Coordinates of C-alpha atoms in Angstrom, one line a residue:
Chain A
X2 CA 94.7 24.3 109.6
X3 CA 95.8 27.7 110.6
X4 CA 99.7 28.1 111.1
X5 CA 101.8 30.1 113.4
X6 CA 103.4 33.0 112.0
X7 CA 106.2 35.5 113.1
X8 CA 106.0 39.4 112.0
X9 CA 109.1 40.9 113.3
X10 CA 108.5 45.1 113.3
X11 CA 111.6 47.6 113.5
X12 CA 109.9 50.1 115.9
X13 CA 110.9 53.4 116.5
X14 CA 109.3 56.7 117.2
X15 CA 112.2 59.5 116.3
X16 CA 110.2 62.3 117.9
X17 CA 110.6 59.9 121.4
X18 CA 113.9 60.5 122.6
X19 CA 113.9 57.5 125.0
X20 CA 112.7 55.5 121.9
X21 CA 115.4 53.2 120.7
X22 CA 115.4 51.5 117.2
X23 CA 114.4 47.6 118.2
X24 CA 112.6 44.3 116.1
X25 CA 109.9 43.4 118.0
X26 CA 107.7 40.3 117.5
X27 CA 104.5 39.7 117.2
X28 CA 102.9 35.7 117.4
X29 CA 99.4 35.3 115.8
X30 CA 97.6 32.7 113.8
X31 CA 97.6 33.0 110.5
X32 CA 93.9 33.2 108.0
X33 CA 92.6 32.0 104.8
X34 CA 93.7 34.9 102.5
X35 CA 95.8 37.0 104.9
X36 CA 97.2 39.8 104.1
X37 CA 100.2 41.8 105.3
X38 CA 98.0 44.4 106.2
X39 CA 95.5 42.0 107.7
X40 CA 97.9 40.6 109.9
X41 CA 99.3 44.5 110.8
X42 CA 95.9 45.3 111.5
X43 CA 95.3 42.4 113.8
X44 CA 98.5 43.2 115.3
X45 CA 97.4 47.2 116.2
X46 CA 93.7 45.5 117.6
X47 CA 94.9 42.3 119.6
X48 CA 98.6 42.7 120.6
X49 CA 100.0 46.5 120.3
X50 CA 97.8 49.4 120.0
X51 CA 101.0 51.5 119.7
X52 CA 102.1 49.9 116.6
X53 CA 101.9 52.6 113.8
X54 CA 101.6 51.6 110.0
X55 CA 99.5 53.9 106.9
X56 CA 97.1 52.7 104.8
X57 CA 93.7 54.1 103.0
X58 CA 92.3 51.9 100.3
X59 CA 93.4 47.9 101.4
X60 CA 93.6 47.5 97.4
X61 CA 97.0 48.5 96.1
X62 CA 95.5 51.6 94.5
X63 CA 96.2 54.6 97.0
X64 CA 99.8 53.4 97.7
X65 CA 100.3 54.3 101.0
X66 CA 101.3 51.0 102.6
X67 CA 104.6 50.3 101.6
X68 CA 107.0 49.0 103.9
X69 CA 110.2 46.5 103.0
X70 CA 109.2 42.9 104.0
X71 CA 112.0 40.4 104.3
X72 CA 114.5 42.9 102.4
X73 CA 111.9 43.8 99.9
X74 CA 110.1 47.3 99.3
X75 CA 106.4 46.1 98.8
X76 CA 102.4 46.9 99.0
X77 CA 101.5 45.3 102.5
X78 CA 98.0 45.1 101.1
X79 CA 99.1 43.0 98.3
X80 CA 101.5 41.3 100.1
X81 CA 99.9 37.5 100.9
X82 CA 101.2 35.6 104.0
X83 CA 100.9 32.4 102.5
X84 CA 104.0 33.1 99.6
X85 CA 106.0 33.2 103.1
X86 CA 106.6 29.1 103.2
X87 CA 108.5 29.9 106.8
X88 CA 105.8 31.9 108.0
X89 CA 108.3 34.6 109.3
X90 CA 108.1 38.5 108.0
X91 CA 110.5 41.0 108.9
X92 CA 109.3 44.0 108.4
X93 CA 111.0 48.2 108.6
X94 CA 110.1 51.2 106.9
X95 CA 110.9 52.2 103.3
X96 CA 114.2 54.0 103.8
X97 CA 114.5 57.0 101.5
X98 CA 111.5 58.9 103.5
X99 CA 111.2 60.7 106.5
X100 CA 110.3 58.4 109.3
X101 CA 107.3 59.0 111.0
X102 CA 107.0 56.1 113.5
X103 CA 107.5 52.2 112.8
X104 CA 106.0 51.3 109.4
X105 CA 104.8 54.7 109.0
X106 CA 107.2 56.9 106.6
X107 CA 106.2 60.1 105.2
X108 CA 106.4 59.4 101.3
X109 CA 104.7 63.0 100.7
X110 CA 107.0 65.0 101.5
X111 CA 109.3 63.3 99.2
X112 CA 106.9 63.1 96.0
X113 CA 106.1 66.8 96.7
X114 CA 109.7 68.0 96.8
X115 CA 110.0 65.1 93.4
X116 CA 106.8 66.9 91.9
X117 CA 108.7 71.0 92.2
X118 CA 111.5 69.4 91.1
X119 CA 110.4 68.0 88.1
X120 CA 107.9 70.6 87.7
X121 CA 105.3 67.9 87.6
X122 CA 102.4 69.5 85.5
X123 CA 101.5 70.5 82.1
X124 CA 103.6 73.8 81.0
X125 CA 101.7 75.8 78.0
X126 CA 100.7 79.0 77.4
X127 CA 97.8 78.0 75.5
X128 CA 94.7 80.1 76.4
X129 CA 92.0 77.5 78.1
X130 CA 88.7 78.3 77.2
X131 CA 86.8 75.9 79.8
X132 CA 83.1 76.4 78.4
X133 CA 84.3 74.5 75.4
X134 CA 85.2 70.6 74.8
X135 CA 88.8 69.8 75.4
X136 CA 90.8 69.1 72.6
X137 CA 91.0 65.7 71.3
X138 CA 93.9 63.7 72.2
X139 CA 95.3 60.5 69.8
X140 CA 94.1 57.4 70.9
X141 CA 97.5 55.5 71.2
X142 CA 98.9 58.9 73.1
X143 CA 96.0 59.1 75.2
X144 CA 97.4 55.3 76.7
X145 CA 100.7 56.2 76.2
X146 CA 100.5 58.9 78.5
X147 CA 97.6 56.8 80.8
X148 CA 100.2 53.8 80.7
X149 CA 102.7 56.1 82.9
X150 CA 99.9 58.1 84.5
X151 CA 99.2 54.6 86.7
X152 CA 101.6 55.5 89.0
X153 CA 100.4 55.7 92.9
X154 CA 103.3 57.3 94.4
X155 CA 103.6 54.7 96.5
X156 CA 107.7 55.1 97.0
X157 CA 108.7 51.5 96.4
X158 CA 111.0 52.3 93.2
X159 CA 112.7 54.7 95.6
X160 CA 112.9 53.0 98.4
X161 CA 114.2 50.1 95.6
X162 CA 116.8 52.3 94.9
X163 CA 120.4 52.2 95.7
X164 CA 120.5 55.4 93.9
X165 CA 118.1 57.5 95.6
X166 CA 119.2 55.9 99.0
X167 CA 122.9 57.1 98.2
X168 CA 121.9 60.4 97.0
X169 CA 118.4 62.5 98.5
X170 CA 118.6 64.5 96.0
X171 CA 118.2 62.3 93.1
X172 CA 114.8 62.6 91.6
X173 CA 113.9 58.8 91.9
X174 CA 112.9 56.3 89.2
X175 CA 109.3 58.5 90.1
X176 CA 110.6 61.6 88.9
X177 CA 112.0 60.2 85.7
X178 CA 108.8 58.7 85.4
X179 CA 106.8 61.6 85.3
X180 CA 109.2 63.4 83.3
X181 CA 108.7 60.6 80.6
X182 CA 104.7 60.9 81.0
X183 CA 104.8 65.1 80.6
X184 CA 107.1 64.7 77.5
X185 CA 104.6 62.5 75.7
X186 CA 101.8 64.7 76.3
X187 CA 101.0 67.0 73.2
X188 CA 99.3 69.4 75.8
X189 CA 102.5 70.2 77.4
X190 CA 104.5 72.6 75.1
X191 CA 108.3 72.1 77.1
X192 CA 110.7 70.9 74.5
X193 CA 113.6 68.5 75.4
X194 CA 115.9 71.6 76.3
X195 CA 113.5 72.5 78.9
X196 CA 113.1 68.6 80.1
X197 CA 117.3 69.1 80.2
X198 CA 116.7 71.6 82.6
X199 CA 114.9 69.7 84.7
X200 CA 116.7 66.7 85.5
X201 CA 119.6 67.0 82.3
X202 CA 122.5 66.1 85.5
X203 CA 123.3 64.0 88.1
X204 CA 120.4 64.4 90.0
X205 CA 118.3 63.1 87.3
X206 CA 118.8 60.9 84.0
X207 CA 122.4 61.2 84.5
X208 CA 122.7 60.2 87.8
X209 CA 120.5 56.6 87.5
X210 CA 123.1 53.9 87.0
X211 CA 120.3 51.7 85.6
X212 CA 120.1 49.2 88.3
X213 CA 116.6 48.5 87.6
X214 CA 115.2 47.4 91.0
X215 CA 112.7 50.3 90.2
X216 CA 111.3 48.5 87.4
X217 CA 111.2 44.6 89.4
X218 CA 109.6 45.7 92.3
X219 CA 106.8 48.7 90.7
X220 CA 103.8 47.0 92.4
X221 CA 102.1 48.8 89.0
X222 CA 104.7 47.3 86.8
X223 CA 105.6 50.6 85.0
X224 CA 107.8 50.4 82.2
X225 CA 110.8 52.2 84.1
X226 CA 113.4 50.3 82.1
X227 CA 112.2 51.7 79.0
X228 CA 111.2 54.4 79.6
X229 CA 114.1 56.1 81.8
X230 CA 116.2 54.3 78.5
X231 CA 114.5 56.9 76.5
X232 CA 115.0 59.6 78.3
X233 CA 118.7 59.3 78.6
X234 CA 118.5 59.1 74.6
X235 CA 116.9 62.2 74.2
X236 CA 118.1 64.1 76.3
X237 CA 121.8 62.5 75.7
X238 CA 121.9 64.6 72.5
X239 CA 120.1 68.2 73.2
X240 CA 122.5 70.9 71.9
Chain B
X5 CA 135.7 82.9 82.1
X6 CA 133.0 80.4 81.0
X7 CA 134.1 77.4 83.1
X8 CA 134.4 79.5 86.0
X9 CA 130.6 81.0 85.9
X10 CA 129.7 77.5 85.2
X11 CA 131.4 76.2 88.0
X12 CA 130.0 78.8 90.4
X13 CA 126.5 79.6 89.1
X14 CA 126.0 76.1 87.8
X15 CA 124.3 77.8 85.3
X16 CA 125.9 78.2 81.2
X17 CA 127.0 81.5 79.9
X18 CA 123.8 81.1 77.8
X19 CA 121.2 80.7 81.2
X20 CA 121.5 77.4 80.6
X21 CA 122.1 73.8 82.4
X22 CA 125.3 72.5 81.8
X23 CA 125.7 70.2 79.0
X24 CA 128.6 68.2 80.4
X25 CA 126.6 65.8 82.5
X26 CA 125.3 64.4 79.5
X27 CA 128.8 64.3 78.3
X28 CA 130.2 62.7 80.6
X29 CA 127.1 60.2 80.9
X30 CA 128.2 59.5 77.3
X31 CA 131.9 59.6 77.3
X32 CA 131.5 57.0 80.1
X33 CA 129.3 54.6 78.1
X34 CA 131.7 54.8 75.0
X35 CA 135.0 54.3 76.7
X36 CA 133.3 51.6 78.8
X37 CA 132.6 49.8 75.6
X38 CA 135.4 50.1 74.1
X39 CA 137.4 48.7 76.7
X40 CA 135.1 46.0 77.0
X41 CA 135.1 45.1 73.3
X42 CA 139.2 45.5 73.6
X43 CA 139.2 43.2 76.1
X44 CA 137.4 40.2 73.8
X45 CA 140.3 41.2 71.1
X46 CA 142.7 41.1 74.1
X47 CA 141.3 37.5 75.1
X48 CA 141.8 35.8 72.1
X49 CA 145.1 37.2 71.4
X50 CA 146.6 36.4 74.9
X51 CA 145.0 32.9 74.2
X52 CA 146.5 31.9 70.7
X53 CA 149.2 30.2 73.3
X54 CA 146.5 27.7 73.6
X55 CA 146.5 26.9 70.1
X56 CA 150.6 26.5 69.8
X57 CA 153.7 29.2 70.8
X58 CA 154.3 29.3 66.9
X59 CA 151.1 30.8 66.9
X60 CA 151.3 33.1 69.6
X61 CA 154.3 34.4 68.3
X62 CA 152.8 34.8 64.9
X63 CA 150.1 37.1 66.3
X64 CA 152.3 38.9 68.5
X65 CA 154.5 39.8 65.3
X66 CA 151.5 40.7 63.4
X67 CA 150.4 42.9 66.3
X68 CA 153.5 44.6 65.8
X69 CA 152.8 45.7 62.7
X70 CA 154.9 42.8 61.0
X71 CA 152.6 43.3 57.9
X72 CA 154.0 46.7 57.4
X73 CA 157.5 47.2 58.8
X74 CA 159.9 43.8 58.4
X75 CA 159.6 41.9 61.3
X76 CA 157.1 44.4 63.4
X77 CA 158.0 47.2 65.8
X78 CA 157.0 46.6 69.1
X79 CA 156.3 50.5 69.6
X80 CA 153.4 49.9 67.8
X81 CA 152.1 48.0 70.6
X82 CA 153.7 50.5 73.0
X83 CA 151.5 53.1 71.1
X84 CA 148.3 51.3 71.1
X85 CA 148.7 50.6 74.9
X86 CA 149.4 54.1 75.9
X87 CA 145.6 54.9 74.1
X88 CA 144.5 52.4 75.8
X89 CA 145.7 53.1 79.3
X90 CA 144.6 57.3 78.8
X91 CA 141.0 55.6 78.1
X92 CA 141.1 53.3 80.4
X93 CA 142.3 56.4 82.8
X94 CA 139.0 58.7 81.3
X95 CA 136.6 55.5 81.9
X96 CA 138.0 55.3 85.7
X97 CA 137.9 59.0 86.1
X98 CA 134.1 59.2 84.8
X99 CA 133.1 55.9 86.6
X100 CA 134.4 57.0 89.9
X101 CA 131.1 59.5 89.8
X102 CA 129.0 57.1 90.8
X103 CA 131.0 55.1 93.5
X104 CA 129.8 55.7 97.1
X105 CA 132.3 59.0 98.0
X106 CA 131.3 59.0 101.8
X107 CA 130.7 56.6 104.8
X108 CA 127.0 57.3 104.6
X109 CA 126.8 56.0 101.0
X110 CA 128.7 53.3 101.6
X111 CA 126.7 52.2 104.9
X112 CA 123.7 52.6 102.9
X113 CA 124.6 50.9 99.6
X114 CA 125.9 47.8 101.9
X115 CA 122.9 47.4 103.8
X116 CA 120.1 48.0 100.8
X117 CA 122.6 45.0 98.9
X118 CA 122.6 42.5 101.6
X119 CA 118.8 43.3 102.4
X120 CA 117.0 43.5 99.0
X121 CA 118.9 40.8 97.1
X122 CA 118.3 42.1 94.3
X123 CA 120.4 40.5 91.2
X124 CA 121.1 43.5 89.3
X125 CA 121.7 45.8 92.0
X126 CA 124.3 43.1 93.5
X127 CA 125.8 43.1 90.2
X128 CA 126.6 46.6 89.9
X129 CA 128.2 46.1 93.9
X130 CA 130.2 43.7 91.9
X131 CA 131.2 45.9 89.1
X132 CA 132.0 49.1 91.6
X133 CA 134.4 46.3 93.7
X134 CA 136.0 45.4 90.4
X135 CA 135.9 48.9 88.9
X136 CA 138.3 50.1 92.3
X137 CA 140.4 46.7 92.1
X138 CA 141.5 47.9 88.7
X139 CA 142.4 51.0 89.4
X140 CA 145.4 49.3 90.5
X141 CA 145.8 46.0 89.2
X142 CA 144.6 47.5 85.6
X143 CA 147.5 50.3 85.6
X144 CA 150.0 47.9 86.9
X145 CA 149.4 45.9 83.6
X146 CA 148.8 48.2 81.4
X147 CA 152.2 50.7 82.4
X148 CA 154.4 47.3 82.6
X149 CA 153.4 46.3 78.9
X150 CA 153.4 49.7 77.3
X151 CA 157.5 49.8 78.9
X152 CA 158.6 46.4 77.7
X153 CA 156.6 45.8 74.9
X154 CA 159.6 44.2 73.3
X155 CA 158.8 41.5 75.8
X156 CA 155.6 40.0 74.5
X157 CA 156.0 36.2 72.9
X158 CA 156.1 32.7 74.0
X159 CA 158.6 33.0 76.4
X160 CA 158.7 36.6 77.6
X161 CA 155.1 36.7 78.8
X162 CA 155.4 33.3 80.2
X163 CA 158.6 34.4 82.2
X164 CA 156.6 37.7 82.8
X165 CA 153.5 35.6 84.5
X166 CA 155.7 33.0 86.2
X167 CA 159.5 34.0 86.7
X168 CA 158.3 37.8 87.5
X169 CA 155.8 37.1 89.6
X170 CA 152.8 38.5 88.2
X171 CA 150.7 35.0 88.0
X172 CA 148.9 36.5 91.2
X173 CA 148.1 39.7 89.9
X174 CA 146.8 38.3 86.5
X175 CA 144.4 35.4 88.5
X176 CA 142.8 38.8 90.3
X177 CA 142.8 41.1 86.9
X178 CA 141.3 38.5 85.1
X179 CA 138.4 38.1 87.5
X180 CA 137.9 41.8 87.5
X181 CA 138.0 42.2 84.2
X182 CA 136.0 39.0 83.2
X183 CA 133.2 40.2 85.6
X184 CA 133.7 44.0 85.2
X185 CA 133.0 44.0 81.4
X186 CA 130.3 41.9 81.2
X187 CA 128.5 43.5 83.6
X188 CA 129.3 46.5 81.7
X189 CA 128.3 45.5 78.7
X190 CA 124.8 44.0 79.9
X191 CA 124.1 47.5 81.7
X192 CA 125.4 49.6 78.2
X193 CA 122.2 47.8 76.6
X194 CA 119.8 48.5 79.4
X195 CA 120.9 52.0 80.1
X196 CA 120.7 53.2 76.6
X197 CA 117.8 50.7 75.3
X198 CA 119.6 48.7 73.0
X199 CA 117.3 46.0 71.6
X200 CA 114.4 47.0 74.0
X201 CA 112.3 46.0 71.2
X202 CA 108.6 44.9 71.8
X203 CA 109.3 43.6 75.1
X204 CA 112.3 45.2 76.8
X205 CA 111.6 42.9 79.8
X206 CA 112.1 39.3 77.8
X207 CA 115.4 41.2 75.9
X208 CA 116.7 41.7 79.5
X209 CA 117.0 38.2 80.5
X210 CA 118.1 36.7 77.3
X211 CA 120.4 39.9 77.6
X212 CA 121.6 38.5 81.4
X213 CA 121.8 34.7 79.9
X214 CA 124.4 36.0 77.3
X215 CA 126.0 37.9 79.6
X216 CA 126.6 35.1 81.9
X217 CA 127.6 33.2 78.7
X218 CA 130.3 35.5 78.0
X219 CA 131.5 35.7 81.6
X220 CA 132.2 31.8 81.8
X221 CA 133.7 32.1 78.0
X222 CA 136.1 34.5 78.6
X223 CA 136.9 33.3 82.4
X224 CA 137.6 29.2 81.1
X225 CA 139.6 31.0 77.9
X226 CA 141.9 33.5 80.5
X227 CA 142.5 30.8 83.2
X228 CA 143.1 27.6 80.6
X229 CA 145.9 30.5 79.1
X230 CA 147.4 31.6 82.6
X231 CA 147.7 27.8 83.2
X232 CA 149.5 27.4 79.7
X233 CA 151.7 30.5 80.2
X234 CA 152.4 29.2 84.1
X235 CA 153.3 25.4 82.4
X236 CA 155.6 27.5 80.2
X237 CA 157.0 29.9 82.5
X238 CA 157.9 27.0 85.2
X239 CA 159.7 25.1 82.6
X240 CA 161.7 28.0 80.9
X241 CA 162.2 29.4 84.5
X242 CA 166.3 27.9 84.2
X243 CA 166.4 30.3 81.1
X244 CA 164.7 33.7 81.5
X245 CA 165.2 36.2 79.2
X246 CA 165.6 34.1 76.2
X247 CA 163.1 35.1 73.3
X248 CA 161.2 32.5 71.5
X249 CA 162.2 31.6 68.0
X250 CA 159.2 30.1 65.7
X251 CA 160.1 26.3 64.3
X252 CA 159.9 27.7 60.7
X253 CA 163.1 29.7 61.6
X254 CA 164.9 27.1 63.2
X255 CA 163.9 24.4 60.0
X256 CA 165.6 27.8 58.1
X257 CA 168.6 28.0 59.8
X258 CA 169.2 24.4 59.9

């Protein structure tokens, strides 16, 4: 048998100035298997066309859907109804990010600004010849740097973050992230001096305070804790 | 001329990022753990009371250096807790940095606590709260013992802690303190990667049992000796000021 369930939305539209920041609830019946973004897509169809939320893929890859669900920054397309006992979600946008309009927040703006910052891209000035086979990459570095390459931007370790919601300029557990991945690659020729200059201060290793909500809500499960660990070792001791 | 293009450019006189981030980064883990450490030491020497004054007083004299100068010195304590209190003074200094310094922060930190309920990030509200309730309590302490050090023992701290009024201040420094440096501790081995090992997520929680451990430890040890010290205190209240003297000395002078 179906059960009722609540889905309360913070709506708000800031480019409406007679739009007011409100929770607004939506009723439906709730199906085998549903989803979060099931239920938001029912929502838009049946009850409020004007109900605005992103997604693309419906399969936790392209990470566009997150959203904070009963305090939580999560996936609404991994996010199953039935691990709500009550039935009732309460639901606002991932703070960190420009808001767009209700659910809708405009996490690539932020991983753009993250991605100059950190300079997110492989630095050498090695000659490519691209008529010849790439060179040949280690195995065990290959999925080292594979292992941290899995992350979808979705925003939730921001969002997660009492860090990056105190301070916009921190670079975010994301940031940090990528920093790790570049510094592992043996294509990219920056040395830890140059990774200093990047994010060697408050806005960057120095300024996470380890709270690790990053790594406990990653809907990838990226080793964060380990990884941001290691970075504030190396980079602790460049001269 | 250095600190000034540094301060202004944000730039070294070399082109470079300043270093001092990571410094401080640093100089704030290590003076955290030391305090933290000191305050284990501090524990079980405030809590030989438990095991008999004689004792106490035994390890008060011997913290005074009675194994060097004839009957100890109690500027030897004096100097010890005027290091302390200067890094004590550094750690506050360094962990002030990442406090919320504005209404918006603080708005914002309160709100992502309450909503996300997330343990460790609750923890760390804790340790802030406790970090700022130090900044007094902490100093009060710390200034009062490194000017009367001569009044450590049986009967001086006991008058100190019942007589002098500072039972109320200890019952709130010694929740600050019990939670401040455990949490403090816990976070040193996560920040820096202590015993990640193979699975750095299974080292956390055993890491966050232990923690736990040592917070109920060192809370049941402080409060059973603030209860002893009040016991004494209340019954020696008719004679404050009067200094302890150790059985052994009283069998010798009989």
């Amino acid at each position: 048998m179906s059960r009722d369930i609540t889905i309360s939305v913070l709506k708000f539209n800031p480019r409406d100035e007679d739009s007011k920041p409100e929770f607004v609830e939506y009723n439906l019946k709730e199906t085998p298997g549903m989803t979060l973004f099931i239920a938001l897509t029912k929502i838009r169809e049946e009850i409020d066309a004007d109900l605005s939320f992103d997604f693309v893929c419906r399969a936790g890859i392209c990470g566009s859907c997150g959203m904070v669900v009963n305090g939580v920054p999560t996936l609404a397309c991994r996010t199953l109804i039935e691990n709500y006992p009550d039935g009732k979600l309460q639901l606002i946008p991932m703070p960190a990010f420009e808001l767009i309009k209700d659910l809708s927040v405009n996490t690539g703006k932020w991983m753009d600004n993250m991605s100059t910052k950190v300079e997110s891209w492989i630095v050498s000035n090695d000659e490519v010849d691209i008529t010849k086979i790439e060179e040949k990459m280690d195995p065990d570095t290959a999925d080292a740097v594979f292992e941290l390459d899995r992350c979808i931007e979705c925003g939730i370790c921001v969002a997660s973050c009492a860090t990056a919601l105190m301070r916009p300029d921190f670079v975010g557990p994301a940031g940090l992230n990528r920093i790790a991945r570049f510094s592992i690659d043996p294509r990219d020729k920056r040395t830890d001096d140059d990774f200093y200059e990047l994010i060697g201060d408050d806005n960057g290793i120095f300024g996470c305070m380890s709270l690790l909500s990053c790594e406990d809500h990653c809907p990838k499960h990226l080793p964060l804790q380990n990884k941001i660990a290691y970075l504030r070792r190396k980079l602790v001791s460049v001269k | 001329m250095s600190d000034l293009i540094e301060g202004y450019i944000g730039k070294t006189t070399n082109g470079k990022k300043s270093r001092i981030p990571a410094k401080l980064d640093y100089i704030q883990s290590l003076t955290g753990g030391f305090l933290a450490i000191f305050m284990w030491g501090h524990m079980m020497m405030v809590s030989s009371i438990l095991v008999s004054k004689d004792f106490m007083y035994y390890v008060t004299k011997f913290l005074e250096g009675s194994f060097i100068i004839d009957g100890g010195s109690p500027l030897m304590v004096s100097i010890f807790v005027f290091i302390v209190f200067v890094i004590f003074v550094v750690h506050a200094a360094l962990g002030m940095r990442k406090l919320p310094s504005n209404f918006k922060q603080y708005q914002v930190l309160k709100a992502h606590t309450k909503s996300i309920q997330h343990q460790d990030t609750q923890l760390w509200g804790y340790q802030a709260f406790t970090g700022f309730v130090m900044f007094f309590l902490g100093s009060i302490h710390l200034y009062i013992i490194m000017t009367n050090s001569a009044d450590i023992g049986p009967y001086a701290s006991a008058d100190r802690v019942w007589s002098e009024w500072m039972w109320p201040l200890y019952i709130a420094l010694l929740l600050a303190v019990e939670f401040h440096g455990t949490i403090g501790l816990y976070r040193l081995c996560i920040k820096w990667g202590w015993f990640d090992g193979k699975d750095p997520q299974a080292t956390r929680k055993r890491l966050k049992k232990v923690k736990w451990a040592l917070t109920g430890f060192f809370l049941t040890l402080g409060f059973a000796a603030l209860i002893v010290y009040m016991k004494i205190g209340m019954e020696h209240a008719d004679k404050v000021g009067e200094k302890y003297v150790p059985t052994s000395m009283i069998k010798e002078a009989k």
